[in-house]
CSV table of C-alpha atoms in Angstrom, one decimal:
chain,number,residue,atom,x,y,z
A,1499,UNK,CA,2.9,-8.5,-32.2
A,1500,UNK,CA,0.1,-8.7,-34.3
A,1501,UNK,CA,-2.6,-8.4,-31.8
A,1502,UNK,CA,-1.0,-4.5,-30.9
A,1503,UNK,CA,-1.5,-3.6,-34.5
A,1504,UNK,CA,-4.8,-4.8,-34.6
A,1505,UNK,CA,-5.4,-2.7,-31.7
A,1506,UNK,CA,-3.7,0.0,-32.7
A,1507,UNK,CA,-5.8,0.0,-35.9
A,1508,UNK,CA,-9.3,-0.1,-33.6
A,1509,UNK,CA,-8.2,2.9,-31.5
A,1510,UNK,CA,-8.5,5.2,-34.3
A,1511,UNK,CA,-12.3,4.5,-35.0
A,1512,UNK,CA,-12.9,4.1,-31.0
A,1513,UNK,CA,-11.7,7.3,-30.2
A,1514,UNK,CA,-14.7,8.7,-32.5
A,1515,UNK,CA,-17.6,6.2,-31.2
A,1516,UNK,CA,-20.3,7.7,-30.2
A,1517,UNK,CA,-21.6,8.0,-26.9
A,1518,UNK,CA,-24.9,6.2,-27.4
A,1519,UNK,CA,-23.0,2.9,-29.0
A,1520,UNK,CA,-20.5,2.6,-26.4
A,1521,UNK,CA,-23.4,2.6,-24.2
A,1522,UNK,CA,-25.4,0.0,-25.9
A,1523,UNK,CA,-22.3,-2.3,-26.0
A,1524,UNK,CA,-21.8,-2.0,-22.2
A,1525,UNK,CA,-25.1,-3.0,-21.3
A,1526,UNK,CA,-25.0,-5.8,-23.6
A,1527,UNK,CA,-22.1,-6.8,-22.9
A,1528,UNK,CA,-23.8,-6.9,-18.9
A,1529,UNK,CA,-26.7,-8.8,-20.2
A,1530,UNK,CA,-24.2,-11.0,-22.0
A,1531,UNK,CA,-22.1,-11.8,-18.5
A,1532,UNK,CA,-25.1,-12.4,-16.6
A,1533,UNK,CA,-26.2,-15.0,-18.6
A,1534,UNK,CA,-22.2,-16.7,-18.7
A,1535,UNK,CA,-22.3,-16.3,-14.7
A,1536,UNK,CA,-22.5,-20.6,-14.2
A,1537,UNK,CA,-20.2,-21.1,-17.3
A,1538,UNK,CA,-18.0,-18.3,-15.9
A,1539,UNK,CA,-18.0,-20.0,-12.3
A,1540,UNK,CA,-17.6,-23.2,-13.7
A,1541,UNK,CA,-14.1,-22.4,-15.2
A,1542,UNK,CA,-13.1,-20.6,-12.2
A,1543,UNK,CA,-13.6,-23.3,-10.3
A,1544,UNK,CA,-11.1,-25.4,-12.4
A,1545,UNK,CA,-8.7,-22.3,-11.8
A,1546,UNK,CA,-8.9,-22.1,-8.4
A,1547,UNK,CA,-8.5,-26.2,-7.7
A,1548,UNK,CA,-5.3,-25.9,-9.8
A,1549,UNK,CA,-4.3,-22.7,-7.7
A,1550,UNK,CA,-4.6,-24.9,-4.4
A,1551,UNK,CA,-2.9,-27.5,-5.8
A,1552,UNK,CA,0.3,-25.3,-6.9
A,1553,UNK,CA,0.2,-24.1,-3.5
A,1554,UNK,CA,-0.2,-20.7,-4.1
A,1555,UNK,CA,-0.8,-17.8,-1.5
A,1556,UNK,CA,-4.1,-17.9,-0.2
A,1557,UNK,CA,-4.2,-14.0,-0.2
A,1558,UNK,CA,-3.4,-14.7,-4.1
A,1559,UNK,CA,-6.2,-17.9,-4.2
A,1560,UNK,CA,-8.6,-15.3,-2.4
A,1561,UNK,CA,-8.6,-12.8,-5.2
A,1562,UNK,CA,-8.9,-15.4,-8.0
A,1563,UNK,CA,-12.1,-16.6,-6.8
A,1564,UNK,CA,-15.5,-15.8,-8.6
A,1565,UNK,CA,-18.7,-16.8,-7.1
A,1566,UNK,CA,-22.2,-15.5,-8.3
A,1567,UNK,CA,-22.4,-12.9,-6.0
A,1568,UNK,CA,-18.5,-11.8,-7.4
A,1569,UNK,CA,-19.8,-12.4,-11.1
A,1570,UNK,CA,-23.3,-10.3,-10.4
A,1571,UNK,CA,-20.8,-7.1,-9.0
A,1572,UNK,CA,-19.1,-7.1,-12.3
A,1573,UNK,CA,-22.3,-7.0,-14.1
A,1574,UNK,CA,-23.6,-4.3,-11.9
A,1575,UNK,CA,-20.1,-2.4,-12.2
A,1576,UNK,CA,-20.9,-2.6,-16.3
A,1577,UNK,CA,-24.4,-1.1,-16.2
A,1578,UNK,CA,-22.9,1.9,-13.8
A,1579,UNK,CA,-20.0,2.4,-16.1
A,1580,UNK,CA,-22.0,2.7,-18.9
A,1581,UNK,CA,-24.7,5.1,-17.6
A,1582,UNK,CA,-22.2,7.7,-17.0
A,1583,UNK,CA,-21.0,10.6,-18.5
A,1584,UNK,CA,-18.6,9.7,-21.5
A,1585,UNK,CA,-15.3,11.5,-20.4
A,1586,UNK,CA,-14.1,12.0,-24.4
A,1587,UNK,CA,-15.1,15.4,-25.7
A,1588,UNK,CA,-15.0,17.0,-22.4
A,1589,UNK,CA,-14.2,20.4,-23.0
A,1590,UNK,CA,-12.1,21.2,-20.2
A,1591,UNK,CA,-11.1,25.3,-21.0
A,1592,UNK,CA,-11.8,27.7,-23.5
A,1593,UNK,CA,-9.4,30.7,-24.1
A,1594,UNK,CA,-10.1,33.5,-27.0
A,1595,UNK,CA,-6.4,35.3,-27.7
A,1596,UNK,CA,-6.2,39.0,-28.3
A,1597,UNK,CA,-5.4,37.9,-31.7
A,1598,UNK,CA,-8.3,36.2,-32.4
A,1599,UNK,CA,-7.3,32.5,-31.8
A,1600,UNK,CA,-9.9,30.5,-29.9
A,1601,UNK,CA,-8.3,27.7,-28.4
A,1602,UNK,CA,-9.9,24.6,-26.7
A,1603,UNK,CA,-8.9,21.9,-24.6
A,1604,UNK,CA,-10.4,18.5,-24.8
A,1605,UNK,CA,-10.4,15.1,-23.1
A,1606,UNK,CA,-9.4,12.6,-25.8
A,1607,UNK,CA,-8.5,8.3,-25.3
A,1608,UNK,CA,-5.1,7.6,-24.6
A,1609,UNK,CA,-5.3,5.0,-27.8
A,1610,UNK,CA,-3.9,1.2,-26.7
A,1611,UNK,CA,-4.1,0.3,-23.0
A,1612,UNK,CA,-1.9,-2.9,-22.1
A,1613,UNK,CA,-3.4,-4.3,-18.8
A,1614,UNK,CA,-0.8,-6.7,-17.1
A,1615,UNK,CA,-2.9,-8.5,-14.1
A,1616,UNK,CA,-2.3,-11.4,-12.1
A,1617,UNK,CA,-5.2,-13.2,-10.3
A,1618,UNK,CA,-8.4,-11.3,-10.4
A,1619,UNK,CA,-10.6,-12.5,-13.2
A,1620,UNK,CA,-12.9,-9.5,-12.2
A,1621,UNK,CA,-10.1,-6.9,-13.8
A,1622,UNK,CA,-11.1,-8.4,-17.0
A,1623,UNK,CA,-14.2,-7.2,-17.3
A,1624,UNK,CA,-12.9,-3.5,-14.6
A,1625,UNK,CA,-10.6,-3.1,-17.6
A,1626,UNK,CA,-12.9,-4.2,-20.5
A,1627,UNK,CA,-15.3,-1.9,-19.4
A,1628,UNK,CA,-13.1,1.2,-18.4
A,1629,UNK,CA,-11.4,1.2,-21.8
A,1630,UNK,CA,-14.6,1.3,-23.7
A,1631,UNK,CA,-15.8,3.6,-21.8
A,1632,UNK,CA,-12.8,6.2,-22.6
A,1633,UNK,CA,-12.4,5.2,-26.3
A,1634,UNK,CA,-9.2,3.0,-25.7
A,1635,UNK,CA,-8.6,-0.6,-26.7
A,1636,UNK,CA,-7.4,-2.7,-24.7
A,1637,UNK,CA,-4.9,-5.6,-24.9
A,1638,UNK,CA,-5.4,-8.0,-21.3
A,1639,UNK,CA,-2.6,-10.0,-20.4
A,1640,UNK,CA,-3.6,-12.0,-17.0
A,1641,UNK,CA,-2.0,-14.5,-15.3
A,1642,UNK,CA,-2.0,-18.3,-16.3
A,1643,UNK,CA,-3.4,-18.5,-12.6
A,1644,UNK,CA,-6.5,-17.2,-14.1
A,1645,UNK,CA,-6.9,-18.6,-18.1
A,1646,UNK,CA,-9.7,-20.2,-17.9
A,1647,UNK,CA,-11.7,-17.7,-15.7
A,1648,UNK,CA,-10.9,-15.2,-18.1
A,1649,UNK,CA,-11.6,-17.3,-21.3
A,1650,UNK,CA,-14.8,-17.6,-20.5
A,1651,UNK,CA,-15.5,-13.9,-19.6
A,1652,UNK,CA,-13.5,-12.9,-22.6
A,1653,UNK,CA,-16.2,-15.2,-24.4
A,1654,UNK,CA,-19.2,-13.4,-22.8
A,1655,UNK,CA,-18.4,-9.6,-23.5
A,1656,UNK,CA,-17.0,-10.7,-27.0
A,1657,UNK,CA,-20.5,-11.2,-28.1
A,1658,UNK,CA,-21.8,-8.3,-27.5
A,1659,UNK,CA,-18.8,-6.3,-29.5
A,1660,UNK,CA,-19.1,-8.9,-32.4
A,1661,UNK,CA,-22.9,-7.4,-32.4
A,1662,UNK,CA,-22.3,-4.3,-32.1
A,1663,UNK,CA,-19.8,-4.3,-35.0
A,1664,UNK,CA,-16.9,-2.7,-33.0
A,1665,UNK,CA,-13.5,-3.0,-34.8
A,1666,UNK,CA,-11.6,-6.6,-34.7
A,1667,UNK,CA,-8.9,-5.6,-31.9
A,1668,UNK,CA,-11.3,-3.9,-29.3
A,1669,UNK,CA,-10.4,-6.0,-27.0
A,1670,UNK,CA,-8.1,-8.5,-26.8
A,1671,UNK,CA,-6.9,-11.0,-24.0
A,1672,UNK,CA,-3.4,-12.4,-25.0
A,1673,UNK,CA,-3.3,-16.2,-24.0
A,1674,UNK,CA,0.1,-16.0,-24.2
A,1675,UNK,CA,1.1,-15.9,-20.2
A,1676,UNK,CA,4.6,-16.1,-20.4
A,1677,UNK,CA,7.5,-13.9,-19.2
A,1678,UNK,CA,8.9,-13.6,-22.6
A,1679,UNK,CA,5.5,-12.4,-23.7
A,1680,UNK,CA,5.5,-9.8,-21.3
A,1681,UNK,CA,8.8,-8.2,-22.3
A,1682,UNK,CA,7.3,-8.1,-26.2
A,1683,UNK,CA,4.3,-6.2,-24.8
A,1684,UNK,CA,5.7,-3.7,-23.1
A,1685,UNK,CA,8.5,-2.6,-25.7
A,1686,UNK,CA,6.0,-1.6,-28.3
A,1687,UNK,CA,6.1,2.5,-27.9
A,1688,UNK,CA,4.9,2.6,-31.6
A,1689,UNK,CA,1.7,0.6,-31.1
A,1690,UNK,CA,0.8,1.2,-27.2
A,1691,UNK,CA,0.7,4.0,-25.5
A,1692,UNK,CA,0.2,2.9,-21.6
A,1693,UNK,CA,1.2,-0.3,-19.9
A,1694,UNK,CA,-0.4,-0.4,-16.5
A,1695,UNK,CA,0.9,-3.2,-14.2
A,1696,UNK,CA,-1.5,-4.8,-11.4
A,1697,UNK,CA,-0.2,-7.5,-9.4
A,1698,UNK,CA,2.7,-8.6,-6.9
A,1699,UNK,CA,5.7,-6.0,-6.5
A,1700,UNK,CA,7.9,-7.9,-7.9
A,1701,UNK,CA,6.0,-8.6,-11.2
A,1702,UNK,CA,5.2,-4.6,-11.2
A,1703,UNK,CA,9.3,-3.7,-10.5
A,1704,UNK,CA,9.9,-5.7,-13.2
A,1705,UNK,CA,7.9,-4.5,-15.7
A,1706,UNK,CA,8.8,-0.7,-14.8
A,1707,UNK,CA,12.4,-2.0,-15.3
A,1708,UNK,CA,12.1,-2.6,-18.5
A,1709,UNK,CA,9.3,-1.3,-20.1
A,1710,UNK,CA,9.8,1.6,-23.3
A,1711,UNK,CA,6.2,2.1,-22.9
A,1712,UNK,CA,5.0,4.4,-20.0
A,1713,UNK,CA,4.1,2.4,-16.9
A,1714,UNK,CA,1.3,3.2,-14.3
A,1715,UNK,CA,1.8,0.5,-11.2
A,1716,UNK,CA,-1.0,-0.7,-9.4
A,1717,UNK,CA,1.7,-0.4,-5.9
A,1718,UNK,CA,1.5,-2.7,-2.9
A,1719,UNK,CA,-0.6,-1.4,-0.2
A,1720,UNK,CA,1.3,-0.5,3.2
A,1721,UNK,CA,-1.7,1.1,4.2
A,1722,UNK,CA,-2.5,2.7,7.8
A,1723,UNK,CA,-5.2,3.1,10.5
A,1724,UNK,CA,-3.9,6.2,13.4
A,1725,UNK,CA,-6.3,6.0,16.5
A,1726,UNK,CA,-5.9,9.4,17.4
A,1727,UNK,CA,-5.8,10.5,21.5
A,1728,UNK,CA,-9.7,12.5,20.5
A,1729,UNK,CA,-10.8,9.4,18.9
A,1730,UNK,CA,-14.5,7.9,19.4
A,1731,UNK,CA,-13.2,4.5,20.5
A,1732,UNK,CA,-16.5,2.6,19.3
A,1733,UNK,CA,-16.1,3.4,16.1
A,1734,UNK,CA,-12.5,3.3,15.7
A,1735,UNK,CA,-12.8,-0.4,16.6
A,1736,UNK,CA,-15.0,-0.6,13.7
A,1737,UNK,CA,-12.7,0.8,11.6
A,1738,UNK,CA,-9.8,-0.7,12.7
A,1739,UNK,CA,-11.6,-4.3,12.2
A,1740,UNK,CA,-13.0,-3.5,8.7
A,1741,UNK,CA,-10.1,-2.8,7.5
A,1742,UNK,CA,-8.2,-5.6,8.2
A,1743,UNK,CA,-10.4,-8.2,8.5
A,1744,UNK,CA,-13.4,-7.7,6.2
A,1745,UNK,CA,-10.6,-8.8,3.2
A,1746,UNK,CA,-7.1,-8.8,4.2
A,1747,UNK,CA,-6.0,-10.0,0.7
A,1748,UNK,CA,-6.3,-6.5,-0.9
A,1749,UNK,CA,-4.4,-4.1,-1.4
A,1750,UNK,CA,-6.6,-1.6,0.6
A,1751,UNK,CA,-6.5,-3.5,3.8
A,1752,UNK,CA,-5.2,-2.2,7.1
A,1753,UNK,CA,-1.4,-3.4,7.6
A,1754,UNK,CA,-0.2,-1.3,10.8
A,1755,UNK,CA,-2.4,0.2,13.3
A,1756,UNK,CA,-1.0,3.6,14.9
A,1757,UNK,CA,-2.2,4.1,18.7
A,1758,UNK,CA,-1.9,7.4,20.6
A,1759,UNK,CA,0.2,6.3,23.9
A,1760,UNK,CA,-2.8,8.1,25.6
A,1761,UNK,CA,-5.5,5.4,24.1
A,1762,UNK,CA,-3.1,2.2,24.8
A,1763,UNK,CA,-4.7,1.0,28.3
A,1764,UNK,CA,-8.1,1.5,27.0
A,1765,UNK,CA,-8.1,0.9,23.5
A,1766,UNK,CA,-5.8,-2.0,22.9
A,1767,UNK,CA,-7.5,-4.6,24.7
A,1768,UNK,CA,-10.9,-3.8,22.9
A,1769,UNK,CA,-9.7,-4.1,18.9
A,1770,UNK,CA,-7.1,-7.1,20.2
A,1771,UNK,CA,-10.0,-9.0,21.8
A,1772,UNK,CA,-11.6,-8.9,18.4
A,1773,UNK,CA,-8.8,-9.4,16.4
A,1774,UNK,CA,-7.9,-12.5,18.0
A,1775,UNK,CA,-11.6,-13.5,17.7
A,1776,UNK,CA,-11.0,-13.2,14.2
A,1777,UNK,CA,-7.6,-15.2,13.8
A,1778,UNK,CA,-5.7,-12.1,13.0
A,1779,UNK,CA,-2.1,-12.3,14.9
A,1780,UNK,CA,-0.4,-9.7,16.4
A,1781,UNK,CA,3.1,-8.0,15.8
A,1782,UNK,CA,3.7,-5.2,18.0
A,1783,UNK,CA,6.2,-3.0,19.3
A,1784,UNK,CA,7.7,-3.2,23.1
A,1785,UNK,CA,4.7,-0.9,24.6
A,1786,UNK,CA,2.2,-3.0,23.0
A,1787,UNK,CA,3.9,-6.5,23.3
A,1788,UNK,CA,3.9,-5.6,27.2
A,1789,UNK,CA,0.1,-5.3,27.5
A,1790,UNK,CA,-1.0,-8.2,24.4
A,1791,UNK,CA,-0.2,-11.4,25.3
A,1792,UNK,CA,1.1,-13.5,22.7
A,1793,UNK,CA,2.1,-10.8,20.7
A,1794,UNK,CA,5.3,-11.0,18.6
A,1795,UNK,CA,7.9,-8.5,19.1
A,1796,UNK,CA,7.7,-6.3,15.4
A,1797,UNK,CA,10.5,-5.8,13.6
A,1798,UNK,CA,12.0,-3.3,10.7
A,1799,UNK,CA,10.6,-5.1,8.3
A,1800,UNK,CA,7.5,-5.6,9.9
A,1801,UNK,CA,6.6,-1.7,8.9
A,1802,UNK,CA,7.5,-1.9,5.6
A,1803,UNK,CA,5.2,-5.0,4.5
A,1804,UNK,CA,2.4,-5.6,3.3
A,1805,UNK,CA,1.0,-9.2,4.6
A,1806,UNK,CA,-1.9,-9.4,2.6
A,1807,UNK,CA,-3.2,-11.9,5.3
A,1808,UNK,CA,-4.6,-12.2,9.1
A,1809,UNK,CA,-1.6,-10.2,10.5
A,1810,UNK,CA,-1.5,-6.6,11.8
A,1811,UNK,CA,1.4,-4.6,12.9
A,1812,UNK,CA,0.6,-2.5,15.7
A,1813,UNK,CA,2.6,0.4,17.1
A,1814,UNK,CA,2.5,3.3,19.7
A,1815,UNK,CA,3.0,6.9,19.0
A,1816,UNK,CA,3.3,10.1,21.1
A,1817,UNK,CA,1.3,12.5,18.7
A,1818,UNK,CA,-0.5,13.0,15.4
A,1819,UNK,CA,3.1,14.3,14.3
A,1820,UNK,CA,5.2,10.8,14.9
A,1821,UNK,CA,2.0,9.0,13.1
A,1822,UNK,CA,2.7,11.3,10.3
A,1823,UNK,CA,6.2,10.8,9.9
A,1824,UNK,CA,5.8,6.6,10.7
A,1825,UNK,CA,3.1,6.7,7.4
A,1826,UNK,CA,5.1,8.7,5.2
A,1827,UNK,CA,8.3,6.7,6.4
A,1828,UNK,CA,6.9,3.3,5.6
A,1829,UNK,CA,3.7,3.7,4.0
A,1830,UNK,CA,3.5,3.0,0.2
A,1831,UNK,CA,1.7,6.0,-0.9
A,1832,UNK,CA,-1.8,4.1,-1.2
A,1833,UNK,CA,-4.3,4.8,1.2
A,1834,UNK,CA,-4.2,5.9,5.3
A,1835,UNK,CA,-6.8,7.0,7.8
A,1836,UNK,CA,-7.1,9.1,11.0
A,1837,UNK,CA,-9.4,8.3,13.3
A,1838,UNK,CA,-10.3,11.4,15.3
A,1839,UNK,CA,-13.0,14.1,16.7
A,1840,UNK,CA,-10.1,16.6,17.0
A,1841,UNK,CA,-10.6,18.6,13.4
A,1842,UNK,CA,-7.3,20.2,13.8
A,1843,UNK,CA,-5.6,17.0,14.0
A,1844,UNK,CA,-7.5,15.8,11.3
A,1845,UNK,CA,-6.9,18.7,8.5
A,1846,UNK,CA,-2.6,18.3,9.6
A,1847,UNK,CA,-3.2,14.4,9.3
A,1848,UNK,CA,-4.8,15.0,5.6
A,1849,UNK,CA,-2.5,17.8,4.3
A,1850,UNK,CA,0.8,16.1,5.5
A,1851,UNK,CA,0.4,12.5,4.8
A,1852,UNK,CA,1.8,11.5,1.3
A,1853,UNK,CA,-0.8,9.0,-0.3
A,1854,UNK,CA,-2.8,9.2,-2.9
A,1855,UNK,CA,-6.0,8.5,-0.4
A,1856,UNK,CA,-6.2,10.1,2.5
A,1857,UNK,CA,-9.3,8.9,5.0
A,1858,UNK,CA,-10.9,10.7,7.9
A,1859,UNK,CA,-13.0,8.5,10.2
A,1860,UNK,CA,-13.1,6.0,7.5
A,1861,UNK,CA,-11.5,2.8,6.6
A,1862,UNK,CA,-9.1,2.2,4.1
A,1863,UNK,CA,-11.3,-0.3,2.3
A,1864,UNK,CA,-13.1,2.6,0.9
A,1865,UNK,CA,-10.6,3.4,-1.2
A,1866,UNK,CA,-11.9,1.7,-4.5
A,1867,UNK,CA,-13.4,2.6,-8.0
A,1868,UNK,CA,-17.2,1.5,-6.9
A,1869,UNK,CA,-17.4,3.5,-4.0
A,1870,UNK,CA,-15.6,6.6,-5.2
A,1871,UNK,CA,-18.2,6.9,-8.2
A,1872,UNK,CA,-16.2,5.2,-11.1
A,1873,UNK,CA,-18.3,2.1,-11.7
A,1874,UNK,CA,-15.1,0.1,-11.4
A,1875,UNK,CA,-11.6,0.6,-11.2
A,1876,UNK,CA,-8.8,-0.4,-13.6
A,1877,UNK,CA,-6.3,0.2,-10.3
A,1878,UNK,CA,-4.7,2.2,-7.8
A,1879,UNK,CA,-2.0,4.3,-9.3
A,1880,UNK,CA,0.4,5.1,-6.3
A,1881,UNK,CA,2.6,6.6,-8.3
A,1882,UNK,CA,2.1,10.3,-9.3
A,1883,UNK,CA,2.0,10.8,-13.1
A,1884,UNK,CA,-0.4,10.8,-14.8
A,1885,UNK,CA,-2.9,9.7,-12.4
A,1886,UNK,CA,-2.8,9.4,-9.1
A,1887,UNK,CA,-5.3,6.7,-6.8
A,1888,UNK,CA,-8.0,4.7,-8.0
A,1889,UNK,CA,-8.5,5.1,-12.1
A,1890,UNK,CA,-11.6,5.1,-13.4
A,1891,UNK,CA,-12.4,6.3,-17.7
A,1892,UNK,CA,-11.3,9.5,-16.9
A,1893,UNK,CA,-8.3,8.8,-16.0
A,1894,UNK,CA,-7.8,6.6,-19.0
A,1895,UNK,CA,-7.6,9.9,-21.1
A,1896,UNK,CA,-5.1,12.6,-21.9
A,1897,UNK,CA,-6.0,16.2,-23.6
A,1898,UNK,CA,-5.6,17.9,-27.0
A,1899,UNK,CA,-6.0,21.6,-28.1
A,1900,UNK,CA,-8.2,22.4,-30.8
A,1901,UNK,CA,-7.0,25.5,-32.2
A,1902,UNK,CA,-10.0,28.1,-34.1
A,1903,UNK,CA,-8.5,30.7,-36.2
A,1904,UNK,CA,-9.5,33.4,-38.9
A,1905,UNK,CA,-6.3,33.2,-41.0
A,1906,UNK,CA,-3.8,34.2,-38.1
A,1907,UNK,CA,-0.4,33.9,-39.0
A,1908,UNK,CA,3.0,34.0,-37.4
A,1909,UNK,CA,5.3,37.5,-37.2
């Protein structure tokens, strides 16, 4: 694939830009978008139109949309990624040896990122940004959902790399949508050095089957809200409602709630009042199908997905013990919250729940690269090498030793 050897070929003199030129090109490239924003919106449009007409998902139509308000967060995401501290360089430990040998360890790119998306013309420039920022290229292969969208951002930043000089193969988005496509990109060990997949389970599953490259999955979002018996009820209705309403498309939205038995008669009817105010329907077990009318009797398979949509899966437990073991049971790893005043219940909740965020008094929502510091992210990892949660440059890096000697030698 000639576009991974040109890539290839730009990592090596990447991995040595300076600090001040990567930041230059990030804020032009910011400058750059925000002048694109009507072109950009323009072609999303035509995207999204052809979306409806395919019939796909809405949760899938939600996340392609841009808007000027969408298209202004990704220029503000650009101008916080490139203010911050470059992670290459880093020098992590230092260790002098009784022989003499001064050894360092550094933060250094990975080399060739290969960023598999579907929907979500806004990882374009997440991605764009994040692999600049940690000395990587980057090779973007999004859905045919989202061409067009993409094009034209592709357009925008690529001005401000062609200005600043950067090597042909910085970045590169591969029109090439296809399955068969795929399968090329992700058996090239020699030319790229991470593949991470961000999109339905079934595209990431398939990827991971058959990838030679090492894979970080972007994984569905099962994700959990526990009402805890020593909760403050106000705002654990305000929890519970962000997180599924505010954007149930995402995959850090609320998909089961957990209710201590001891909160049912006074709790339920509050968040159910609102969540039928909101169009969200219900799916509960036999406790809470008793006391909601309308509700639909859960089943197994209720736990286990992720709706992406106006539907919540609501259950009762005994104890911050059973809410535990129902998370790490059919929870994905990504993100779950304890709602509680109770800070004993709180520290066994974050301790013993297996995800790679763990919320207290929060909503799941804020599980994402803007509000955790990163600027963007490039995904949630819920897998747990090499990173783990929402990736941000630094996680886009591995580490080297440079070794200092004075003619040591080996006996």
């Amino acid at each position: 694939m000639r576009q991974a050897v040109l890539a290839k070929k730009a990592s090596r003199a990447l991995a040595v830009l300076s600090s001040d030129v990567k930041q230059r090109v990030l804020l032009a490239m910011a400058e750059s978008l925000a002048a694109s924003s009507a072109d950009i919106v323009f072609h999303n449009e035509i995207d999204v139109e052809a979306a409806r007409q395919a019939g796909l998902p809405s949760a899938m139509i939600e996340r392609l949309v841009l808007d000027p308000k969408r298209v202004q967060g990704m220029v503000d995401a650009l101008k916080e990624i490139a203010l911050q501290k470059d992670p290459i360089g880093e020098l992590l430990e230092t260790t002098t040896r009784p022989n003499g040998l001064v050894i360092e360890k550094v933060r250094v790119p990975l080399g060739v990122i290969a960023m598999i998306y579907e929907s979500r013309p806004n990882v374009t420039v997440d991605a764009t940004a994040l692999c600049l920022k940690s000395g990587n290229a980057v090779l973007l292969r999004g859905g045919s959902e989202a061409i067009n969208s993409n094009r034209a951002i592709i357009k925008a930043l690529s001005k401000a790399i062609a200005d600043a000089s950067l090597p042909e193969g910085t970045v590169q988005l591969l029109d090439d949508t296809s399955r068969e496509g795929v399968m090329e990109l992700i058996r090239l060990p020699q030319l790229v050095d991470l593949v991470i997949a961000r999109g339905s389970e079934d595209m990431i599953l398939h990827v991971m089957k058959h990838a030679t490259v090492p894979v970080l999955g972007h994984g569905k979002g099962v994700c959990h809200v526990y009402v805890d018996e020593k909760a403050d009820l106000g705002m654990a209705e305000k929890i519970a409602f962000n997180a599924k309403v505010q954007r149930p498309g995402v995959c850090n939205a609320m998909e089961t709630l957990l209710i201590h038995e001891a909160l049912l008669a006074d709790f339920l009817p509050c968040i159910v009042t609102l969540y039928k105010e909101a169009g969200v329907e219900i799916r509960g077990d036999e406790a809470v199908c008793r006391l909601v009318p309308g509700a639909t009797a859960a089943t197994e398979e209720d736990w286990h997905t992720e709706y992406s949509d106006l539907i919540v899966s609501v259950r009762h437990v005994a104890s911050v013990t059973e809410a535990i073991q129902h998370i790490n049971r059919y929870g994905s790893g990504h993100t779950d919250a304890i709602i509680t005043q109770d800070a004993a219940a709180a520290q066994q909740f974050l301790l013993n729940v297996d995800s790679a965020a763990v919320m207290h008094n929060a909503s799941t929502r804020m599980h994402d690269g803007g509000v955790f510091g990163l600027g963007a992210e490039i995904g949630v990892s819920t897998r747990k090498l090499h990173a783990r949660g929402t990736m941000g440059a630094r996680e886009l890096t591995t580490t080297k030793y440079l070794v200092h000697g004075t003619g040591q030698i080996r006996q």
